[in-house]
Amino acid sequence: MRVLQVASILLAACGATGSTIKRQSGGGFADGQPIDSDGRGAPFSGGTNHELDLQNPDNLGRQTTDSGVVPNLKWSFSDSRTRILRGGWVREQVITDLPSSRDIASAQQHLTKGSIRELHWHRVAEWGYLYAGSIRVSGVDHNGQFQATVLQEGDVWYFPEGVGHTVQGLDDENEFLLIFDDGDFDAVGTTFNLDDWITHTPKAVLAKNFGLPEAVFNTVPSPNPYITNGTIDPRNVTGGGGELTGNASFAYYAKDHPLEQVPGGGGTLRIVDSKTFPAAKTIAASIVTLHPGALRELHWHPNAEEWLYFHKGQGRATVYIGSAAARTFNFRAGDTGVFPDNSGHYIENTSETEDLVWVEIYKSDRVEDISLTQWLALTPAGIVARTLNIPVEVVENLKKEKQILIG
């Protein structure tokens, strides 16, 4: 007791507090504490999720350039409920998870070998990106034209609104990203499953429609299984209005399209929009690999909000939404984000060793961006110099070509 009293007196005499001790022992952003190098801030005393604080140092106030009120623009698939099914699983991110994402909803879906996402259609378009395994996608349009094709890692598919379709896993494990061009994807009347329709139609009507005995429909599952185990059927589809090919194809095969030229040398870029995938009229995408320490240059998108899925690595982005309001977010694999249309932003790979890989999605038929550097370089130098209060010679040497990914 005597020792504790002496220690308290000494601490008081020195003006030391528990907060001071934590500051002097290295507490700061790297330790998940809201304390900067100038001593501003103070350590957490109440409840906090320390692991999340460590993963999101910019939420702790690390960036002094952040300003104003910016809504949350980030959601992790790890925060979504995973629906486990016989043959796989699915987890979603919709507008109730990320209210800022009005144009886009998304899901990760996993199928085991032979398993089937049951026959269905949507009142919105579906875009898919296969990042693990191999699958067969099948769809039929209003003209009775069809496509049943095999996709490999890196391939994309697109089913327009109302097209009946399905997906089947071909490898032992298969996983993909699903995108829908409506943030409120879970609303009633958005998805229509075959089993539900069959089980809620009188059997006498079914028998008359198909020319089959009523008993055929006694074993149709209800409610729908969503994903179900199956076997791989080698039989091909024939007849109808013929197979969809060329510009009408529902499939984009990555092997048939070279990567985009990226002047900045900071990574690779693949644009999948109506120029390279004509069927995709309402969803455009970029698939980006950014090397360690590299930067996706400062830019904005004039035609759509930007929705993102981070597949590998870790990075950060500052989003400027106008009126001096800006906020920095930290991202890592499994996170999604959305940047409002016309908001200025960059993305930086904060790893020293690992590539940052993400998918950008736009509710549009094309990918468009305006480079900040190019805009200034192609504006009269004197005007830019005066606006920013910098030497005109600096402006005259700005690069006139988009750098996109800066190494």
mmCIF file of C-alpha atoms in Angstrom:
data_model
loop_
_atom_site.group_PDB
_atom_site.id
_atom_site.type_symbol
_atom_site.label_atom_id
_atom_site.label_comp_id
_atom_site.label_asym_id
_atom_site.label_seq_id
_atom_site.Cartn_x
_atom_site.Cartn_y
_atom_site.Cartn_z
ATOM 1 C CA MET A 1 0.000 0.000 0.000
ATOM 2 C CA ARG A 2 2.847 2.352 0.929
ATOM 3 C CA VAL A 3 4.541 1.695 -2.453
ATOM 4 C CA LEU A 4 1.342 2.527 -4.388
ATOM 5 C CA GLN A 5 0.922 5.780 -2.457
ATOM 6 C CA VAL A 6 4.499 6.806 -3.193
ATOM 7 C CA ALA A 7 4.043 6.003 -6.886
ATOM 8 C CA SER A 8 0.867 8.093 -7.012
ATOM 9 C CA ILE A 9 2.622 11.048 -5.357
ATOM 10 C CA LEU A 10 5.520 10.824 -7.811
ATOM 11 C CA LEU A 11 3.196 10.678 -10.800
ATOM 12 C CA ALA A 12 1.233 13.647 -9.541
ATOM 13 C CA ALA A 13 4.414 15.605 -8.889
ATOM 14 C CA CYS A 14 5.582 14.984 -12.446
ATOM 15 C CA GLY A 15 2.187 15.881 -13.889
ATOM 16 C CA ALA A 16 1.944 12.377 -15.370
ATOM 17 C CA THR A 17 -1.359 10.657 -16.095
ATOM 18 C CA GLY A 18 -2.363 7.298 -17.487
ATOM 19 C CA SER A 19 -2.927 9.045 -20.817
ATOM 20 C CA THR A 20 0.590 10.485 -20.793
ATOM 21 C CA ILE A 21 2.099 7.089 -20.044
ATOM 22 C CA LYS A 22 0.230 5.557 -22.990
ATOM 23 C CA ARG A 23 1.421 8.341 -25.282
ATOM 24 C CA GLN A 24 5.028 7.926 -24.168
ATOM 25 C CA SER A 25 4.876 4.153 -24.637
ATOM 26 C CA GLY A 26 4.174 4.474 -28.349
ATOM 27 C CA GLY A 27 0.379 4.688 -28.417
ATOM 28 C CA GLY A 28 -0.797 6.084 -31.759
ATOM 29 C CA PHE A 29 -2.454 5.195 -35.061
ATOM 30 C CA ALA A 30 -0.199 2.173 -35.583
ATOM 31 C CA ASP A 31 -1.353 0.881 -32.196
ATOM 32 C CA GLY A 32 -5.028 1.528 -32.901
ATOM 33 C CA GLN A 33 -5.202 4.698 -30.786
ATOM 34 C CA PRO A 34 -6.464 8.158 -31.905
ATOM 35 C CA ILE A 35 -3.227 9.983 -31.026
ATOM 36 C CA ASP A 36 -1.064 11.779 -33.575
ATOM 37 C CA SER A 37 2.651 12.589 -33.523
ATOM 38 C CA ASP A 38 1.932 16.077 -32.158
ATOM 39 C CA GLY A 39 0.200 14.627 -29.137
ATOM 40 C CA ARG A 40 -3.319 15.502 -30.222
ATOM 41 C CA GLY A 41 -6.083 13.094 -29.256
ATOM 42 C CA ALA A 42 -6.173 10.600 -26.406
ATOM 43 C CA PRO A 43 -6.324 6.819 -25.949
ATOM 44 C CA PHE A 44 -9.558 4.850 -25.870
ATOM 45 C CA SER A 45 -10.817 4.173 -22.364
ATOM 46 C CA GLY A 46 -14.172 2.612 -23.241
ATOM 47 C CA GLY A 47 -15.164 -0.267 -25.447
ATOM 48 C CA THR A 48 -13.672 -0.467 -28.921
ATOM 49 C CA ASN A 49 -12.946 -3.185 -31.463
ATOM 50 C CA HIS A 50 -9.166 -3.072 -31.404
ATOM 51 C CA GLU A 51 -8.722 -5.277 -34.492
ATOM 52 C CA LEU A 52 -10.933 -2.952 -36.543
ATOM 53 C CA ASP A 53 -9.080 0.086 -35.200
ATOM 54 C CA LEU A 54 -5.781 -1.436 -36.355
ATOM 55 C CA GLN A 55 -7.217 -2.182 -39.798
ATOM 56 C CA ASN A 56 -8.698 1.305 -40.199
ATOM 57 C CA PRO A 57 -6.143 3.836 -38.905
ATOM 58 C CA ASP A 58 -7.628 6.589 -41.048
ATOM 59 C CA ASN A 59 -10.911 6.283 -39.135
ATOM 60 C CA LEU A 60 -8.905 7.365 -36.093
ATOM 61 C CA GLY A 61 -8.160 10.766 -37.634
ATOM 62 C CA ARG A 62 -4.774 10.028 -39.166
ATOM 63 C CA GLN A 63 -5.370 12.158 -42.265
ATOM 64 C CA THR A 64 -5.391 15.834 -41.316
ATOM 65 C CA THR A 65 -6.793 16.636 -44.770
ATOM 66 C CA ASP A 66 -10.070 14.836 -43.966
ATOM 67 C CA SER A 67 -12.846 17.353 -43.394
ATOM 68 C CA GLY A 68 -16.595 17.732 -43.031
ATOM 69 C CA VAL A 69 -19.308 15.087 -42.872
ATOM 70 C CA VAL A 70 -18.906 12.256 -45.374
ATOM 71 C CA PRO A 71 -21.233 9.234 -45.086
ATOM 72 C CA ASN A 72 -19.859 5.744 -44.695
ATOM 73 C CA LEU A 73 -18.782 4.505 -48.135
ATOM 74 C CA LYS A 74 -17.475 1.071 -47.114
ATOM 75 C CA TRP A 75 -18.898 -2.361 -46.314
ATOM 76 C CA SER A 76 -17.106 -5.658 -45.731
ATOM 77 C CA PHE A 77 -18.567 -8.923 -46.967
ATOM 78 C CA SER A 78 -17.373 -10.310 -43.621
ATOM 79 C CA ASP A 79 -20.129 -8.209 -42.009
ATOM 80 C CA SER A 80 -22.785 -9.809 -44.223
ATOM 81 C CA ARG A 81 -24.807 -12.834 -43.159
ATOM 82 C CA THR A 82 -23.661 -15.947 -45.019
ATOM 83 C CA ARG A 83 -26.465 -18.214 -46.197
ATOM 84 C CA ILE A 84 -25.177 -21.806 -46.128
ATOM 85 C CA LEU A 85 -26.839 -24.251 -48.532
ATOM 86 C CA ARG A 86 -26.383 -27.768 -49.863
ATOM 87 C CA GLY A 87 -23.901 -27.163 -52.631
ATOM 88 C CA GLY A 88 -22.467 -23.819 -51.584
ATOM 89 C CA TRP A 89 -23.150 -20.468 -49.941
ATOM 90 C CA VAL A 90 -23.965 -16.852 -50.703
ATOM 91 C CA ARG A 91 -23.505 -13.519 -48.920
ATOM 92 C CA GLU A 92 -24.825 -10.174 -50.116
ATOM 93 C CA GLN A 93 -24.269 -6.436 -49.856
ATOM 94 C CA VAL A 94 -27.423 -4.433 -50.592
ATOM 95 C CA ILE A 95 -28.652 -0.920 -49.891
ATOM 96 C CA THR A 96 -29.616 -1.727 -46.298
ATOM 97 C CA ASP A 97 -25.954 -2.621 -45.673
ATOM 98 C CA LEU A 98 -24.420 0.306 -47.564
ATOM 99 C CA PRO A 99 -27.082 3.030 -48.055
ATOM 100 C CA SER A 100 -24.725 5.116 -50.212
ATOM 101 C CA SER A 101 -24.771 2.387 -52.887
ATOM 102 C CA ARG A 102 -28.006 3.219 -54.673
ATOM 103 C CA ASP A 103 -27.118 1.919 -58.133
ATOM 104 C CA ILE A 104 -25.408 -1.371 -57.345
ATOM 105 C CA ALA A 105 -26.027 -4.417 -55.132
ATOM 106 C CA SER A 106 -23.647 -7.351 -54.983
ATOM 107 C CA ALA A 107 -23.015 -10.850 -53.705
ATOM 108 C CA GLN A 108 -20.282 -13.420 -53.400
ATOM 109 C CA GLN A 109 -21.452 -16.909 -54.307
ATOM 110 C CA HIS A 110 -19.757 -20.312 -54.012
ATOM 111 C CA LEU A 111 -20.757 -23.536 -55.785
ATOM 112 C CA THR A 112 -19.293 -27.004 -55.306
ATOM 113 C CA LYS A 113 -18.846 -29.349 -58.267
ATOM 114 C CA GLY A 114 -22.131 -29.998 -60.049
ATOM 115 C CA SER A 115 -24.106 -27.677 -57.784
ATOM 116 C CA ILE A 116 -26.623 -25.352 -59.420
ATOM 117 C CA ARG A 117 -27.945 -21.888 -58.704
ATOM 118 C CA GLU A 118 -31.501 -22.797 -59.570
ATOM 119 C CA LEU A 119 -33.241 -21.479 -62.682
ATOM 120 C CA HIS A 120 -34.399 -17.891 -62.159
ATOM 121 C CA TRP A 121 -34.620 -14.407 -63.639
ATOM 122 C CA HIS A 122 -34.502 -10.830 -62.347
ATOM 123 C CA ARG A 123 -36.188 -7.523 -63.097
ATOM 124 C CA VAL A 124 -32.633 -6.091 -63.076
ATOM 125 C CA ALA A 125 -29.495 -7.029 -64.987
ATOM 126 C CA GLU A 126 -26.990 -9.529 -63.556
ATOM 127 C CA TRP A 127 -23.229 -9.242 -64.151
ATOM 128 C CA GLY A 128 -20.819 -11.883 -62.892
ATOM 129 C CA TYR A 129 -17.035 -12.189 -62.532
ATOM 130 C CA LEU A 130 -15.518 -15.629 -61.987
ATOM 131 C CA TYR A 131 -12.405 -15.496 -59.778
ATOM 132 C CA ALA A 132 -12.047 -19.154 -58.768
ATOM 133 C CA GLY A 133 -12.864 -22.413 -60.548
ATOM 134 C CA SER A 134 -14.884 -23.039 -63.689
ATOM 135 C CA ILE A 135 -18.622 -22.755 -64.287
ATOM 136 C CA ARG A 136 -21.264 -23.233 -66.947
ATOM 137 C CA VAL A 137 -23.706 -20.384 -67.457
ATOM 138 C CA SER A 138 -26.931 -20.816 -69.386
ATOM 139 C CA GLY A 139 -29.529 -18.279 -70.484
ATOM 140 C CA VAL A 140 -32.486 -17.890 -72.875
ATOM 141 C CA ASP A 141 -33.793 -14.576 -74.239
ATOM 142 C CA HIS A 142 -37.197 -13.400 -75.496
ATOM 143 C CA ASN A 143 -36.462 -14.624 -79.034
ATOM 144 C CA GLY A 144 -35.816 -18.174 -77.885
ATOM 145 C CA GLN A 145 -32.107 -17.738 -78.505
ATOM 146 C CA PHE A 146 -29.883 -19.384 -75.945
ATOM 147 C CA GLN A 147 -26.346 -19.762 -74.697
ATOM 148 C CA ALA A 148 -24.802 -22.496 -72.543
ATOM 149 C CA THR A 149 -21.079 -21.934 -72.230
ATOM 150 C CA VAL A 150 -18.133 -22.723 -69.972
ATOM 151 C CA LEU A 151 -16.303 -19.864 -68.238
ATOM 152 C CA GLN A 152 -12.841 -19.921 -66.658
ATOM 153 C CA GLU A 153 -11.193 -17.677 -64.057
ATOM 154 C CA GLY A 154 -11.210 -14.054 -65.201
ATOM 155 C CA ASP A 155 -14.250 -14.460 -67.470
ATOM 156 C CA VAL A 156 -17.428 -12.381 -67.167
ATOM 157 C CA TRP A 157 -21.107 -12.909 -67.958
ATOM 158 C CA TYR A 158 -24.069 -10.567 -68.292
ATOM 159 C CA PHE A 159 -27.770 -11.418 -68.339
ATOM 160 C CA PRO A 160 -30.087 -8.525 -69.251
ATOM 161 C CA GLU A 161 -33.235 -7.863 -67.259
ATOM 162 C CA GLY A 162 -35.762 -10.672 -67.645
ATOM 163 C CA VAL A 163 -33.474 -13.305 -69.196
ATOM 164 C CA GLY A 164 -33.971 -16.744 -67.614
ATOM 165 C CA HIS A 165 -30.644 -18.213 -66.545
ATOM 166 C CA THR A 166 -28.671 -20.494 -64.261
ATOM 167 C CA VAL A 167 -25.071 -21.186 -63.153
ATOM 168 C CA GLN A 168 -23.464 -24.567 -62.429
ATOM 169 C CA GLY A 169 -20.117 -25.334 -60.792
ATOM 170 C CA LEU A 170 -17.687 -27.484 -62.813
ATOM 171 C CA ASP A 171 -14.552 -27.592 -60.622
ATOM 172 C CA ASP A 172 -14.447 -28.900 -57.062
ATOM 173 C CA GLU A 173 -14.815 -25.344 -55.718
ATOM 174 C CA ASN A 174 -16.096 -22.360 -57.721
ATOM 175 C CA GLU A 175 -16.589 -18.780 -56.566
ATOM 176 C CA PHE A 176 -17.672 -15.551 -58.218
ATOM 177 C CA LEU A 177 -18.798 -11.974 -57.720
ATOM 178 C CA LEU A 178 -22.364 -11.066 -58.677
ATOM 179 C CA ILE A 179 -23.439 -7.509 -59.506
ATOM 180 C CA PHE A 180 -26.999 -6.180 -59.939
ATOM 181 C CA ASP A 181 -27.861 -2.738 -61.302
ATOM 182 C CA ASP A 182 -30.182 -1.822 -58.426
ATOM 183 C CA GLY A 183 -29.033 -1.226 -54.852
ATOM 184 C CA ASP A 184 -32.363 -2.478 -53.439
ATOM 185 C CA PHE A 185 -31.861 -5.948 -54.860
ATOM 186 C CA ASP A 186 -33.587 -7.761 -51.963
ATOM 187 C CA ALA A 187 -36.912 -6.013 -52.579
ATOM 188 C CA VAL A 188 -39.883 -8.278 -53.317
ATOM 189 C CA GLY A 189 -40.404 -8.611 -57.046
ATOM 190 C CA THR A 190 -36.727 -8.455 -57.979
ATOM 191 C CA THR A 191 -35.862 -12.164 -58.294
ATOM 192 C CA PHE A 192 -38.154 -14.877 -59.634
ATOM 193 C CA ASN A 193 -37.213 -18.509 -58.893
ATOM 194 C CA LEU A 194 -38.606 -21.323 -61.044
ATOM 195 C CA ASP A 195 -39.464 -23.625 -58.131
ATOM 196 C CA ASP A 196 -41.506 -20.921 -56.413
ATOM 197 C CA TRP A 197 -43.562 -20.274 -59.535
ATOM 198 C CA ILE A 198 -44.215 -23.959 -60.203
ATOM 199 C CA THR A 199 -45.278 -24.726 -56.622
ATOM 200 C CA HIS A 200 -47.642 -21.745 -56.555
ATOM 201 C CA THR A 201 -49.431 -22.611 -59.788
ATOM 202 C CA PRO A 202 -52.364 -25.075 -59.762
ATOM 203 C CA LYS A 203 -51.187 -28.501 -60.927
ATOM 204 C CA ALA A 204 -54.063 -28.780 -63.379
ATOM 205 C CA VAL A 205 -52.792 -25.618 -65.073
ATOM 206 C CA LEU A 206 -49.229 -26.968 -65.097
ATOM 207 C CA ALA A 207 -50.408 -30.213 -66.660
ATOM 208 C CA LYS A 208 -52.311 -28.340 -69.369
ATOM 209 C CA ASN A 209 -49.384 -25.972 -70.047
ATOM 210 C CA PHE A 210 -46.702 -28.650 -70.366
ATOM 211 C CA GLY A 211 -48.858 -31.506 -71.664
ATOM 212 C CA LEU A 212 -47.762 -33.699 -68.735
ATOM 213 C CA PRO A 213 -49.482 -35.616 -65.931
ATOM 214 C CA GLU A 214 -50.073 -33.611 -62.731
ATOM 215 C CA ALA A 215 -48.048 -36.139 -60.744
ATOM 216 C CA VAL A 216 -44.847 -34.977 -62.472
ATOM 217 C CA PHE A 217 -44.924 -31.865 -60.275
ATOM 218 C CA ASN A 218 -45.456 -33.598 -56.909
ATOM 219 C CA THR A 219 -41.752 -33.463 -56.000
ATOM 220 C CA VAL A 220 -40.914 -29.885 -56.984
ATOM 221 C CA PRO A 221 -39.208 -28.405 -53.877
ATOM 222 C CA SER A 222 -40.879 -25.642 -51.875
ATOM 223 C CA PRO A 223 -39.641 -23.219 -50.801
ATOM 224 C CA ASN A 224 -36.950 -22.914 -53.455
ATOM 225 C CA PRO A 225 -33.546 -24.381 -52.522
ATOM 226 C CA TYR A 226 -31.669 -21.420 -54.117
ATOM 227 C CA ILE A 227 -28.556 -23.609 -54.524
ATOM 228 C CA THR A 228 -28.871 -27.358 -54.906
ATOM 229 C CA ASN A 229 -26.537 -30.304 -55.417
ATOM 230 C CA GLY A 230 -26.410 -31.687 -58.940
ATOM 231 C CA THR A 231 -24.418 -33.644 -61.476
ATOM 232 C CA ILE A 232 -22.754 -32.342 -64.616
ATOM 233 C CA ASP A 233 -24.878 -33.154 -67.661
ATOM 234 C CA PRO A 234 -22.835 -33.468 -70.900
ATOM 235 C CA ARG A 235 -25.800 -32.996 -73.246
ATOM 236 C CA ASN A 236 -25.815 -29.873 -75.424
ATOM 237 C CA VAL A 237 -28.716 -27.505 -76.126
ATOM 238 C CA THR A 238 -30.129 -27.371 -79.660
ATOM 239 C CA GLY A 239 -33.130 -25.874 -81.471
ATOM 240 C CA GLY A 240 -35.125 -22.784 -80.627
ATOM 241 C CA GLY A 241 -33.921 -19.554 -82.144
ATOM 242 C CA GLY A 242 -30.312 -20.747 -82.210
ATOM 243 C CA GLU A 243 -27.256 -19.983 -80.118
ATOM 244 C CA LEU A 244 -26.277 -16.447 -79.098
ATOM 245 C CA THR A 245 -22.816 -15.597 -80.421
ATOM 246 C CA GLY A 246 -20.684 -12.583 -81.298
ATOM 247 C CA ASN A 247 -21.967 -9.243 -80.050
ATOM 248 C CA ALA A 248 -25.110 -10.934 -78.691
ATOM 249 C CA SER A 249 -23.154 -13.355 -76.485
ATOM 250 C CA PHE A 250 -23.845 -13.332 -72.759
ATOM 251 C CA ALA A 251 -20.191 -14.231 -72.113
ATOM 252 C CA TYR A 252 -16.925 -12.278 -72.115
ATOM 253 C CA TYR A 253 -13.799 -14.438 -72.399
ATOM 254 C CA ALA A 254 -10.765 -12.694 -70.920
ATOM 255 C CA LYS A 255 -8.325 -14.666 -73.095
ATOM 256 C CA ASP A 256 -9.773 -12.988 -76.187
ATOM 257 C CA HIS A 257 -9.062 -9.449 -74.978
ATOM 258 C CA PRO A 258 -5.645 -7.899 -74.295
ATOM 259 C CA LEU A 259 -5.096 -5.716 -71.247
ATOM 260 C CA GLU A 260 -5.389 -1.931 -71.630
ATOM 261 C CA GLN A 261 -2.269 0.150 -72.158
ATOM 262 C CA VAL A 262 -1.408 1.847 -68.853
ATOM 263 C CA PRO A 263 1.085 4.733 -69.286
ATOM 264 C CA GLY A 264 1.869 5.164 -65.584
ATOM 265 C CA GLY A 265 3.429 1.727 -65.230
ATOM 266 C CA GLY A 266 1.834 1.036 -61.842
ATOM 267 C CA GLY A 267 -0.131 -2.079 -62.707
ATOM 268 C CA THR A 268 -2.585 -3.638 -65.165
ATOM 269 C CA LEU A 269 -6.088 -2.699 -66.252
ATOM 270 C CA ARG A 270 -8.849 -4.583 -68.052
ATOM 271 C CA ILE A 271 -11.952 -2.636 -69.111
ATOM 272 C CA VAL A 272 -15.097 -4.692 -69.662
ATOM 273 C CA ASP A 273 -17.814 -2.437 -71.058
ATOM 274 C CA SER A 274 -19.967 -2.194 -74.174
ATOM 275 C CA LYS A 275 -16.880 -1.581 -76.339
ATOM 276 C CA THR A 276 -15.380 -4.955 -75.423
ATOM 277 C CA PHE A 277 -18.558 -6.738 -74.260
ATOM 278 C CA PRO A 278 -21.457 -5.383 -76.372
ATOM 279 C CA ALA A 279 -24.200 -7.298 -74.525
ATOM 280 C CA ALA A 280 -23.408 -5.500 -71.242
ATOM 281 C CA LYS A 281 -25.508 -2.399 -71.785
ATOM 282 C CA THR A 282 -26.197 -1.358 -68.175
ATOM 283 C CA ILE A 283 -23.085 -2.503 -66.280
ATOM 284 C CA ALA A 284 -19.505 -1.536 -67.111
ATOM 285 C CA ALA A 285 -16.392 -2.616 -65.223
ATOM 286 C CA SER A 286 -12.658 -2.271 -64.796
ATOM 287 C CA ILE A 287 -10.530 -5.029 -63.274
ATOM 288 C CA VAL A 288 -7.417 -3.467 -61.759
ATOM 289 C CA THR A 289 -4.128 -4.742 -60.391
ATOM 290 C CA LEU A 290 -2.068 -2.057 -58.617
ATOM 291 C CA HIS A 291 1.533 -2.830 -57.709
ATOM 292 C CA PRO A 292 2.954 -2.234 -54.192
ATOM 293 C CA GLY A 293 3.157 1.469 -53.373
ATOM 294 C CA ALA A 294 1.498 2.486 -56.660
ATOM 295 C CA LEU A 295 -1.369 4.944 -57.089
ATOM 296 C CA ARG A 296 -4.581 4.982 -59.102
ATOM 297 C CA GLU A 297 -4.274 8.631 -60.093
ATOM 298 C CA LEU A 298 -6.584 11.365 -58.809
ATOM 299 C CA HIS A 299 -9.714 11.339 -60.971
ATOM 300 C CA TRP A 300 -13.508 11.319 -61.030
ATOM 301 C CA HIS A 301 -16.253 9.603 -63.016
ATOM 302 C CA PRO A 302 -18.730 11.914 -64.783
ATOM 303 C CA ASN A 303 -21.280 9.277 -65.768
ATOM 304 C CA ALA A 304 -21.908 7.012 -62.752
ATOM 305 C CA GLU A 305 -21.112 6.246 -59.134
ATOM 306 C CA GLU A 306 -18.203 3.845 -58.711
ATOM 307 C CA TRP A 307 -18.801 0.628 -56.782
ATOM 308 C CA LEU A 308 -15.720 -1.426 -55.772
ATOM 309 C CA TYR A 309 -14.910 -4.942 -54.624
ATOM 310 C CA PHE A 310 -11.403 -5.461 -53.237
ATOM 311 C CA HIS A 311 -10.231 -8.975 -54.040
ATOM 312 C CA LYS A 312 -6.612 -9.039 -52.808
ATOM 313 C CA GLY A 313 -4.220 -6.851 -50.824
ATOM 314 C CA GLN A 314 -4.792 -3.651 -48.883
ATOM 315 C CA GLY A 315 -5.039 0.024 -49.758
ATOM 316 C CA ARG A 316 -6.653 3.337 -48.995
ATOM 317 C CA ALA A 317 -8.647 6.005 -50.767
ATOM 318 C CA THR A 318 -9.620 9.570 -49.959
ATOM 319 C CA VAL A 319 -13.002 10.598 -51.368
ATOM 320 C CA TYR A 320 -13.781 14.287 -51.922
ATOM 321 C CA ILE A 321 -17.548 14.816 -52.216
ATOM 322 C CA GLY A 322 -17.543 18.615 -52.651
ATOM 323 C CA SER A 323 -17.941 21.590 -50.279
ATOM 324 C CA ALA A 324 -14.550 20.871 -48.657
ATOM 325 C CA ALA A 325 -15.834 17.477 -47.398
ATOM 326 C CA ALA A 326 -13.391 14.581 -47.691
ATOM 327 C CA ARG A 327 -12.786 11.304 -45.881
ATOM 328 C CA THR A 328 -10.130 8.603 -46.100
ATOM 329 C CA PHE A 329 -11.015 4.904 -46.002
ATOM 330 C CA ASN A 330 -8.815 1.843 -45.551
ATOM 331 C CA PHE A 331 -9.656 -1.202 -47.667
ATOM 332 C CA ARG A 332 -8.543 -4.819 -47.673
ATOM 333 C CA ALA A 333 -9.563 -8.078 -49.338
ATOM 334 C CA GLY A 334 -13.295 -8.742 -48.989
ATOM 335 C CA ASP A 335 -14.271 -5.080 -48.597
ATOM 336 C CA THR A 336 -16.653 -3.228 -50.872
ATOM 337 C CA GLY A 337 -16.968 0.511 -51.325
ATOM 338 C CA VAL A 338 -18.905 3.093 -53.276
ATOM 339 C CA PHE A 339 -17.763 6.544 -54.417
ATOM 340 C CA PRO A 340 -20.558 8.975 -55.396
ATOM 341 C CA ASP A 341 -20.682 10.023 -59.046
ATOM 342 C CA ASN A 342 -18.372 12.947 -59.798
ATOM 343 C CA SER A 343 -16.593 12.632 -56.435
ATOM 344 C CA GLY A 344 -12.818 13.111 -56.663
ATOM 345 C CA HIS A 345 -10.698 10.233 -55.378
ATOM 346 C CA TYR A 346 -7.582 8.097 -55.691
ATOM 347 C CA ILE A 347 -6.714 4.545 -54.606
ATOM 348 C CA GLU A 348 -3.276 3.743 -53.195
ATOM 349 C CA ASN A 349 -1.697 0.347 -52.584
ATOM 350 C CA THR A 350 -0.362 0.608 -49.037
ATOM 351 C CA SER A 351 1.443 -2.740 -49.100
ATOM 352 C CA GLU A 352 5.188 -2.925 -49.731
ATOM 353 C CA THR A 353 5.047 -6.485 -51.078
ATOM 354 C CA GLU A 354 1.546 -7.415 -52.316
ATOM 355 C CA ASP A 355 -0.493 -6.319 -55.326
ATOM 356 C CA LEU A 356 -3.852 -4.665 -54.677
ATOM 357 C CA VAL A 357 -6.553 -6.184 -56.902
ATOM 358 C CA TRP A 358 -10.071 -4.819 -57.215
ATOM 359 C CA VAL A 359 -13.096 -4.651 -59.508
ATOM 360 C CA GLU A 360 -14.750 -1.304 -60.329
ATOM 361 C CA ILE A 361 -18.424 -1.346 -61.356
ATOM 362 C CA TYR A 362 -20.524 1.389 -62.986
ATOM 363 C CA LYS A 363 -24.227 1.445 -63.824
ATOM 364 C CA SER A 364 -23.479 2.490 -67.374
ATOM 365 C CA ASP A 365 -22.615 1.048 -70.769
ATOM 366 C CA ARG A 366 -19.073 2.423 -70.577
ATOM 367 C CA VAL A 367 -16.215 3.275 -68.235
ATOM 368 C CA GLU A 368 -15.386 6.987 -68.142
ATOM 369 C CA ASP A 369 -13.002 8.933 -65.932
ATOM 370 C CA ILE A 370 -11.474 12.396 -65.956
ATOM 371 C CA SER A 371 -7.854 12.654 -64.830
ATOM 372 C CA LEU A 372 -7.059 15.590 -62.545
ATOM 373 C CA THR A 373 -3.539 15.942 -63.952
ATOM 374 C CA GLN A 374 -4.707 15.788 -67.567
ATOM 375 C CA TRP A 375 -7.443 18.364 -66.918
ATOM 376 C CA LEU A 376 -4.918 20.823 -65.468
ATOM 377 C CA ALA A 377 -2.346 20.084 -68.194
ATOM 378 C CA LEU A 378 -4.898 20.866 -70.919
ATOM 379 C CA THR A 379 -6.146 24.093 -69.290
ATOM 380 C CA PRO A 380 -4.305 27.404 -69.951
ATOM 381 C CA ALA A 381 -1.271 27.229 -67.670
ATOM 382 C CA GLY A 382 -1.647 30.758 -66.348
ATOM 383 C CA ILE A 383 -5.165 30.093 -65.109
ATOM 384 C CA VAL A 384 -4.103 26.922 -63.298
ATOM 385 C CA ALA A 385 -1.028 28.592 -61.795
ATOM 386 C CA ARG A 386 -3.102 31.501 -60.513
ATOM 387 C CA THR A 387 -5.816 29.231 -59.090
ATOM 388 C CA LEU A 388 -3.392 27.001 -57.184
ATOM 389 C CA ASN A 389 -0.800 29.708 -56.494
ATOM 390 C CA ILE A 390 2.020 27.633 -57.974
ATOM 391 C CA PRO A 391 4.706 28.485 -60.582
ATOM 392 C CA VAL A 392 3.425 28.456 -64.147
ATOM 393 C CA GLU A 393 6.468 26.375 -65.170
ATOM 394 C CA VAL A 394 5.197 23.564 -62.938
ATOM 395 C CA VAL A 395 1.855 23.572 -64.721
ATOM 396 C CA GLU A 396 3.485 23.587 -68.155
ATOM 397 C CA ASN A 397 5.311 20.354 -67.298
ATOM 398 C CA LEU A 398 2.240 18.395 -66.163
ATOM 399 C CA LYS A 399 1.622 15.221 -68.177
ATOM 400 C CA LYS A 400 -1.002 15.645 -70.868
ATOM 401 C CA GLU A 401 -1.680 11.910 -71.126
ATOM 402 C CA LYS A 402 -3.627 10.014 -68.478
ATOM 403 C CA GLN A 403 -1.285 8.007 -66.267
ATOM 404 C CA ILE A 404 -4.101 5.916 -64.735
ATOM 405 C CA LEU A 405 -1.871 3.681 -62.562
ATOM 406 C CA ILE A 406 1.236 5.478 -61.330
ATOM 407 C CA GLY A 407 4.150 3.288 -60.296
#
